[in-house]
mmCIF file of C-alpha atoms and ligand atoms in Angstrom:
data_model
loop_
_atom_site.group_PDB
_atom_site.id
_atom_site.type_symbol
_atom_site.label_atom_id
_atom_site.label_comp_id
_atom_site.label_asym_id
_atom_site.label_seq_id
_atom_site.Cartn_x
_atom_site.Cartn_y
_atom_site.Cartn_z
ATOM 1 C CA MET A 1 -44.671 -19.886 -30.242
ATOM 2 C CA THR A 2 -42.756 -21.322 -33.203
ATOM 3 C CA SER A 3 -44.472 -22.569 -36.367
ATOM 4 C CA SER A 4 -43.101 -26.104 -35.862
ATOM 5 C CA LYS A 5 -44.582 -28.973 -33.853
ATOM 6 C CA VAL A 6 -45.620 -27.861 -30.359
ATOM 7 C CA THR A 7 -43.919 -29.709 -27.501
ATOM 8 C CA ALA A 8 -44.632 -29.870 -23.779
ATOM 9 C CA GLY A 9 -41.560 -27.643 -23.335
ATOM 10 C CA ASP A 10 -43.125 -25.028 -25.637
ATOM 11 C CA ILE A 11 -46.346 -25.017 -23.587
ATOM 12 C CA ARG A 12 -44.334 -24.649 -20.404
ATOM 13 C CA ALA A 13 -42.259 -21.836 -21.912
ATOM 14 C CA MET A 14 -45.398 -19.885 -22.859
ATOM 15 C CA LYS A 15 -45.747 -18.904 -19.194
ATOM 16 C CA THR A 16 -42.161 -17.640 -19.098
ATOM 17 C CA HIS A 17 -42.847 -15.558 -22.217
ATOM 18 C CA GLY A 18 -46.090 -14.192 -20.774
ATOM 19 C CA GLU A 19 -48.158 -15.929 -23.479
ATOM 20 C CA LYS A 20 -51.571 -17.332 -22.512
ATOM 21 C CA VAL A 21 -52.305 -20.975 -23.423
ATOM 22 C CA PRO A 22 -55.666 -21.411 -25.236
ATOM 23 C CA SER A 23 -56.651 -25.086 -25.115
ATOM 24 C CA LEU A 24 -59.673 -27.042 -26.331
ATOM 25 C CA THR A 25 -60.962 -30.605 -26.391
ATOM 26 C CA ALA A 26 -61.315 -32.804 -29.481
ATOM 27 C CA TYR A 27 -62.344 -36.415 -29.734
ATOM 28 C CA ASP A 28 -62.007 -37.108 -33.456
ATOM 29 C CA TYR A 29 -60.146 -36.392 -36.700
ATOM 30 C CA PRO A 30 -62.118 -33.446 -38.157
ATOM 31 C CA MET A 31 -62.358 -31.433 -34.925
ATOM 32 C CA THR A 32 -58.662 -31.950 -34.182
ATOM 33 C CA LYS A 33 -57.854 -30.740 -37.694
ATOM 34 C CA LEU A 34 -60.135 -27.689 -37.388
ATOM 35 C CA LEU A 35 -58.767 -26.648 -33.979
ATOM 36 C CA ASP A 36 -55.237 -27.143 -35.271
ATOM 37 C CA GLU A 37 -55.943 -25.027 -38.359
ATOM 38 C CA ALA A 38 -57.261 -22.325 -35.998
ATOM 39 C CA GLY A 39 -53.879 -22.380 -34.225
ATOM 40 C CA VAL A 40 -54.819 -23.829 -30.822
ATOM 41 C CA PRO A 41 -51.495 -25.013 -29.317
ATOM 42 C CA LEU A 42 -52.854 -27.635 -26.908
ATOM 43 C CA ILE A 43 -55.638 -30.088 -27.795
ATOM 44 C CA LEU A 44 -56.983 -32.514 -25.201
ATOM 45 C CA VAL A 45 -58.750 -35.780 -25.925
ATOM 46 C CA GLY A 46 -60.634 -35.427 -22.649
ATOM 47 C CA ASP A 47 -62.597 -38.135 -20.909
ATOM 48 C CA SER A 48 -65.466 -35.627 -21.255
ATOM 49 C CA VAL A 49 -65.892 -37.637 -24.482
ATOM 50 C CA GLY A 50 -68.024 -39.839 -22.199
ATOM 51 C CA MET A 51 -70.791 -37.248 -21.882
ATOM 52 C CA LEU A 52 -70.298 -35.228 -25.069
ATOM 53 C CA VAL A 53 -70.040 -38.104 -27.526
ATOM 54 C CA LEU A 54 -70.803 -41.422 -25.850
ATOM 55 C CA GLY A 55 -73.939 -40.419 -23.929
ATOM 56 C CA TYR A 56 -72.741 -41.400 -20.441
ATOM 57 C CA PRO A 57 -73.961 -39.384 -17.426
ATOM 58 C CA ASP A 58 -70.400 -38.640 -16.231
ATOM 59 C CA THR A 59 -66.764 -39.515 -16.936
ATOM 60 C CA THR A 60 -66.600 -42.523 -14.594
ATOM 61 C CA HIS A 61 -67.916 -44.824 -17.337
ATOM 62 C CA VAL A 62 -65.153 -44.118 -19.860
ATOM 63 C CA THR A 63 -62.787 -47.034 -20.491
ATOM 64 C CA MET A 64 -59.189 -47.216 -21.671
ATOM 65 C CA ALA A 65 -60.355 -48.862 -24.912
ATOM 66 C CA GLU A 66 -62.704 -45.920 -25.581
ATOM 67 C CA MET A 67 -59.952 -43.399 -24.873
ATOM 68 C CA GLU A 68 -57.534 -45.230 -27.179
ATOM 69 C CA HIS A 69 -60.147 -45.292 -29.953
ATOM 70 C CA HIS A 70 -60.683 -41.508 -29.754
ATOM 71 C CA VAL A 71 -56.979 -40.722 -29.343
ATOM 72 C CA ARG A 72 -56.234 -42.727 -32.511
ATOM 73 C CA ALA A 73 -58.885 -40.772 -34.430
ATOM 74 C CA ALA A 74 -57.575 -37.395 -33.198
ATOM 75 C CA ALA A 75 -53.945 -38.358 -33.838
ATOM 76 C CA ARG A 76 -54.710 -39.180 -37.488
ATOM 77 C CA ALA A 77 -55.103 -35.403 -37.970
ATOM 78 C CA LYS A 78 -51.352 -35.117 -37.230
ATOM 79 C CA PRO A 79 -51.821 -31.771 -35.490
ATOM 80 C CA ARG A 80 -49.080 -29.229 -35.029
ATOM 81 C CA ALA A 81 -50.658 -28.724 -31.598
ATOM 82 C CA LEU A 82 -49.570 -30.861 -28.685
ATOM 83 C CA LEU A 83 -52.107 -33.689 -28.406
ATOM 84 C CA ALA A 84 -52.815 -34.680 -24.794
ATOM 85 C CA ALA A 85 -55.164 -37.386 -23.523
ATOM 86 C CA ASP A 86 -56.915 -38.160 -20.258
ATOM 87 C CA LEU A 87 -56.157 -41.276 -18.257
ATOM 88 C CA PRO A 88 -59.710 -42.475 -17.542
ATOM 89 C CA TYR A 89 -61.331 -43.405 -14.221
ATOM 90 C CA ARG A 90 -59.499 -46.093 -12.189
ATOM 91 C CA SER A 91 -56.793 -46.468 -14.880
ATOM 92 C CA TYR A 92 -54.103 -45.017 -12.590
ATOM 93 C CA ASP A 93 -54.866 -46.524 -9.192
ATOM 94 C CA THR A 94 -51.213 -47.630 -8.808
ATOM 95 C CA ALA A 95 -47.928 -46.364 -10.267
ATOM 96 C CA GLU A 96 -47.669 -49.543 -12.393
ATOM 97 C CA ALA A 97 -51.171 -49.161 -13.827
ATOM 98 C CA ALA A 98 -50.610 -45.445 -14.442
ATOM 99 C CA LEU A 99 -47.449 -46.094 -16.425
ATOM 100 C CA GLU A 100 -48.896 -48.997 -18.396
ATOM 101 C CA ASN A 101 -52.019 -47.021 -19.343
ATOM 102 C CA ALA A 102 -50.071 -43.820 -20.088
ATOM 103 C CA ARG A 103 -47.931 -45.898 -22.482
ATOM 104 C CA ARG A 104 -51.097 -47.234 -24.147
ATOM 105 C CA LEU A 105 -52.359 -43.677 -24.766
ATOM 106 C CA ILE A 106 -48.957 -42.676 -26.148
ATOM 107 C CA ALA A 107 -48.973 -45.745 -28.431
ATOM 108 C CA ALA A 108 -52.416 -44.623 -29.664
ATOM 109 C CA GLY A 109 -50.945 -41.230 -30.641
ATOM 110 C CA ALA A 110 -51.120 -38.980 -27.555
ATOM 111 C CA GLU A 111 -48.072 -36.835 -26.848
ATOM 112 C CA ALA A 112 -48.888 -36.095 -23.189
ATOM 113 C CA VAL A 113 -51.281 -37.500 -20.591
ATOM 114 C CA LYS A 114 -53.408 -35.922 -17.873
ATOM 115 C CA ALA A 115 -54.737 -37.420 -14.644
ATOM 116 C CA GLU A 116 -56.836 -35.999 -11.827
ATOM 117 C CA GLY A 117 -55.413 -35.403 -8.352
ATOM 118 C CA GLY A 118 -52.492 -33.789 -6.571
ATOM 119 C CA ARG A 119 -50.512 -35.257 -3.666
ATOM 120 C CA ALA A 120 -52.758 -38.342 -3.748
ATOM 121 C CA ILE A 121 -51.301 -39.490 -7.089
ATOM 122 C CA LEU A 122 -47.671 -38.343 -6.849
ATOM 123 C CA GLU A 123 -46.205 -41.845 -7.182
ATOM 124 C CA GLN A 124 -48.207 -42.303 -10.369
ATOM 125 C CA VAL A 125 -47.060 -38.911 -11.698
ATOM 126 C CA ARG A 126 -43.405 -39.700 -10.974
ATOM 127 C CA ALA A 127 -43.659 -43.086 -12.722
ATOM 128 C CA ILE A 128 -45.107 -41.414 -15.838
ATOM 129 C CA VAL A 129 -42.647 -38.502 -15.875
ATOM 130 C CA ASN A 130 -39.629 -40.754 -15.175
ATOM 131 C CA ALA A 131 -40.590 -42.800 -18.240
ATOM 132 C CA GLY A 132 -40.281 -39.616 -20.320
ATOM 133 C CA ILE A 133 -44.019 -39.072 -20.831
ATOM 134 C CA PRO A 134 -45.109 -35.417 -20.531
ATOM 135 C CA PHE A 135 -47.717 -35.042 -17.776
ATOM 136 C CA ILE A 136 -50.491 -32.485 -17.129
ATOM 137 C CA GLY A 137 -51.962 -32.275 -13.616
ATOM 138 C CA HIS A 138 -55.628 -31.590 -12.857
ATOM 139 C CA ILE A 139 -56.777 -30.196 -9.499
ATOM 140 C CA GLY A 140 -59.809 -28.363 -8.138
ATOM 141 C CA MET A 141 -63.094 -30.073 -9.000
ATOM 142 C CA LEU A 142 -62.207 -33.579 -10.158
ATOM 143 C CA PRO A 143 -64.971 -34.877 -12.454
ATOM 144 C CA GLN A 144 -63.873 -38.496 -11.917
ATOM 145 C CA HIS A 145 -64.814 -38.005 -8.217
ATOM 146 C CA VAL A 146 -68.271 -36.580 -8.901
ATOM 147 C CA LEU A 147 -70.094 -39.632 -7.550
ATOM 148 C CA GLU A 148 -68.287 -39.401 -4.169
ATOM 149 C CA GLU A 149 -68.766 -35.612 -4.089
ATOM 150 C CA GLY A 150 -72.404 -35.787 -5.169
ATOM 151 C CA ARG A 151 -72.151 -32.769 -7.509
ATOM 152 C CA TYR A 152 -69.751 -30.465 -9.364
ATOM 153 C CA ARG A 153 -68.572 -28.084 -6.633
ATOM 154 C CA ILE A 154 -66.385 -24.949 -6.682
ATOM 155 C CA LYS A 155 -63.095 -25.442 -4.787
ATOM 156 C CA GLY A 156 -61.017 -22.954 -2.775
ATOM 157 C CA ARG A 157 -63.844 -21.399 -0.812
ATOM 158 C CA ASN A 158 -62.217 -21.921 2.597
ATOM 159 C CA ASP A 159 -58.689 -21.855 4.022
ATOM 160 C CA ALA A 160 -58.300 -25.644 4.109
ATOM 161 C CA GLU A 161 -59.232 -25.985 0.420
ATOM 162 C CA ARG A 162 -57.016 -23.045 -0.541
ATOM 163 C CA ALA A 163 -54.045 -24.576 1.302
ATOM 164 C CA ALA A 164 -54.690 -28.008 -0.234
ATOM 165 C CA LEU A 165 -54.767 -26.532 -3.749
ATOM 166 C CA MET A 166 -51.499 -24.666 -3.192
ATOM 167 C CA ALA A 167 -49.800 -27.796 -1.802
ATOM 168 C CA ASP A 168 -51.141 -30.021 -4.608
ATOM 169 C CA ALA A 169 -50.003 -27.574 -7.294
ATOM 170 C CA LYS A 170 -46.496 -27.292 -5.841
ATOM 171 C CA ALA A 171 -46.209 -31.076 -5.432
ATOM 172 C CA LEU A 172 -47.268 -31.676 -9.060
ATOM 173 C CA GLU A 173 -44.774 -29.081 -10.284
ATOM 174 C CA GLN A 174 -41.998 -30.723 -8.252
ATOM 175 C CA ALA A 175 -42.993 -34.185 -9.547
ATOM 176 C CA GLY A 176 -42.406 -32.932 -13.112
ATOM 177 C CA ALA A 177 -45.836 -31.920 -14.485
ATOM 178 C CA PHE A 178 -45.447 -29.358 -17.287
ATOM 179 C CA ALA A 179 -48.893 -27.740 -16.768
ATOM 180 C CA ILE A 180 -51.849 -28.027 -14.392
ATOM 181 C CA VAL A 181 -55.572 -27.763 -15.157
ATOM 182 C CA LEU A 182 -57.462 -25.845 -12.454
ATOM 183 C CA GLU A 183 -61.129 -26.787 -12.652
ATOM 184 C CA LEU A 184 -63.820 -24.761 -10.850
ATOM 185 C CA VAL A 185 -61.384 -23.047 -8.485
ATOM 186 C CA THR A 186 -62.426 -19.673 -7.045
ATOM 187 C CA PRO A 187 -60.760 -16.945 -9.168
ATOM 188 C CA PRO A 188 -58.698 -15.415 -6.298
ATOM 189 C CA VAL A 189 -57.266 -18.824 -5.352
ATOM 190 C CA ALA A 190 -56.642 -19.721 -9.030
ATOM 191 C CA LYS A 191 -54.690 -16.450 -9.319
ATOM 192 C CA GLU A 192 -52.709 -17.241 -6.178
ATOM 193 C CA VAL A 193 -51.875 -20.782 -7.372
ATOM 194 C CA SER A 194 -50.841 -19.403 -10.786
ATOM 195 C CA GLU A 195 -48.438 -16.951 -9.138
ATOM 196 C CA PHE A 196 -47.097 -19.642 -6.783
ATOM 197 C CA ILE A 197 -45.831 -22.129 -9.397
ATOM 198 C CA SER A 198 -43.627 -21.722 -12.461
ATOM 199 C CA ILE A 199 -45.555 -24.057 -14.795
ATOM 200 C CA PRO A 200 -48.716 -22.831 -16.575
ATOM 201 C CA THR A 201 -52.109 -23.212 -14.924
ATOM 202 C CA ILE A 202 -54.876 -23.863 -17.425
ATOM 203 C CA GLY A 203 -58.212 -22.808 -16.000
ATOM 204 C CA ILE A 204 -61.709 -24.055 -16.644
ATOM 205 C CA GLY A 205 -64.355 -22.082 -14.777
ATOM 206 C CA SER A 206 -61.573 -20.626 -12.603
ATOM 207 C CA GLY A 207 -61.510 -16.973 -13.654
ATOM 208 C CA PRO A 208 -59.304 -14.912 -15.954
ATOM 209 C CA ASP A 209 -56.003 -15.006 -14.061
ATOM 210 C CA CYS A 210 -54.861 -18.520 -14.996
ATOM 211 C CA ASP A 211 -51.979 -18.835 -17.463
ATOM 212 C CA GLY A 212 -54.274 -20.454 -20.023
ATOM 213 C CA GLN A 213 -57.880 -21.496 -20.478
ATOM 214 C CA ILE A 214 -59.394 -24.791 -21.572
ATOM 215 C CA LEU A 215 -62.967 -25.395 -22.667
ATOM 216 C CA VAL A 216 -64.924 -28.338 -23.939
ATOM 217 C CA THR A 217 -65.243 -27.447 -27.627
ATOM 218 C CA HIS A 218 -68.877 -28.618 -27.744
ATOM 219 C CA ASP A 219 -69.691 -25.963 -25.105
ATOM 220 C CA LEU A 220 -67.879 -23.247 -27.055
ATOM 221 C CA ILE A 221 -69.616 -23.948 -30.372
ATOM 222 C CA GLY A 222 -72.999 -25.097 -29.074
ATOM 223 C CA THR A 223 -73.025 -28.676 -30.347
ATOM 224 C CA PHE A 224 -74.252 -30.048 -26.997
ATOM 225 C CA PRO A 225 -77.148 -27.639 -26.342
ATOM 226 C CA TRP A 226 -78.799 -29.712 -23.592
ATOM 227 C CA PHE A 227 -76.270 -28.548 -21.004
ATOM 228 C CA THR A 228 -73.844 -25.634 -21.052
ATOM 229 C CA PRO A 229 -71.790 -24.808 -17.918
ATOM 230 C CA LYS A 230 -72.549 -21.364 -16.449
ATOM 231 C CA PHE A 231 -69.005 -20.086 -17.015
ATOM 232 C CA VAL A 232 -69.090 -20.690 -20.812
ATOM 233 C CA LYS A 233 -70.209 -18.046 -23.284
ATOM 234 C CA PRO A 234 -70.816 -20.025 -26.500
ATOM 235 C CA ARG A 235 -69.372 -18.353 -29.618
ATOM 236 C CA LEU A 236 -71.677 -20.235 -31.976
ATOM 237 C CA ASN A 237 -75.077 -21.893 -31.766
ATOM 238 C CA ALA A 238 -74.205 -24.788 -34.046
ATOM 239 C CA ALA A 239 -77.062 -26.974 -32.771
ATOM 240 C CA GLU A 240 -79.595 -24.380 -33.924
ATOM 241 C CA GLN A 241 -77.868 -24.072 -37.308
ATOM 242 C CA ILE A 242 -77.851 -27.862 -37.715
ATOM 243 C CA ARG A 243 -81.552 -28.110 -36.863
ATOM 244 C CA ALA A 244 -82.360 -25.296 -39.322
ATOM 245 C CA ALA A 245 -80.224 -26.772 -42.143
ATOM 246 C CA VAL A 246 -81.670 -30.258 -41.661
ATOM 247 C CA GLY A 247 -85.214 -28.909 -41.451
ATOM 248 C CA ALA A 248 -84.758 -26.921 -44.683
ATOM 249 C CA TRP A 249 -83.258 -29.946 -46.473
ATOM 250 C CA LYS A 250 -86.101 -32.178 -45.232
ATOM 251 C CA LEU A 251 -88.704 -29.721 -46.589
ATOM 252 C CA ALA A 252 -86.864 -29.524 -49.919
ATOM 253 C CA VAL A 253 -86.865 -33.337 -50.212
ATOM 254 C CA GLN A 254 -90.546 -33.532 -49.280
ATOM 255 C CA SER A 255 -91.542 -30.893 -51.846
ATOM 256 C CA GLU A 256 -89.510 -32.365 -54.743
ATOM 257 C CA GLN A 257 -91.725 -33.420 -57.657
ATOM 258 C CA PRO A 258 -90.465 -36.184 -60.036
ATOM 259 C CA LYS A 259 -89.931 -34.722 -63.533
ATOM 260 C CA ASP A 260 -91.858 -36.299 -66.431
ATOM 261 C CA GLY A 261 -90.511 -39.746 -67.292
ATOM 262 C CA GLN A 262 -87.868 -39.621 -64.486
ATOM 263 C CA THR A 263 -87.626 -42.479 -61.971
ATOM 264 C CA CYS A 264 -85.436 -42.946 -58.950
ATOM 265 C CA SER A 265 -83.757 -46.165 -60.099
HETATM 266 O O1 KIV B 1 -62.193 -34.178 -19.922
HETATM 267 C C1 KIV B 1 -62.059 -32.987 -20.162
HETATM 268 O O2 KIV B 1 -62.563 -32.493 -21.171
HETATM 269 C C2 KIV B 1 -61.269 -32.190 -19.235
HETATM 270 C C3 KIV B 1 -61.294 -30.710 -19.226
HETATM 271 C C4 KIV B 1 -60.228 -30.051 -18.482
HETATM 272 C C5 KIV B 1 -61.925 -29.901 -20.187
HETATM 273 O O3 KIV B 1 -60.599 -32.736 -18.433
#
């Protein structure tokens, strides 16, 4: 990796150079700045913002206006990292809508967009790529489909799912995606997909053999302690540290005695 601004081409080339792609989510200015200072090359303003920040039960509630708001905040950090953003639920039902909404995210400050699906959204992917907007695919478990699926389910456990993942990955590569997120794919199938295509696969809960890994930063640092996916080993328990710091400050305030003659006003 160079020390200059990271481009989609740089992320793609990391696979050729045998470099893994560490990626994390950020939804605001300070976290984008911190991740960038730590040298993460790809930062995603994910629609996981819905659960992690906005208090929704899943990503299907996130709107374009909410995504634009968070992309603008993250983009103000002017990261060296490539800043990608999710097209939210139902914002890419047609090629026209996909392109219009991808352009809105780019106008808000994103430098690449991601959408969920493989062969089912190829027209949308082509419209985005043909307009010169870098595109990241997302296959495996698709969180925007959780209501139809009923739960978050591991993909690639049978031959039909394995074949579908391989075909989706190849189709996205051929349509011009520069990377593909593999979410909750069985590790052997994630490895096979990674070896089958020339663009980087970025795994989440899909084992160690993807070309990169992405995590929700809140899971990594423990700022959303009420739910942590099984495949994440948090590196920090920030929620506990926040509770302890706030508790100590509260006690200090409660035990403060006014000095003689001193008032608050
Ligand atoms: O929304 C999100 O955060 C994602 C992931 C791949 C982490 O899509």
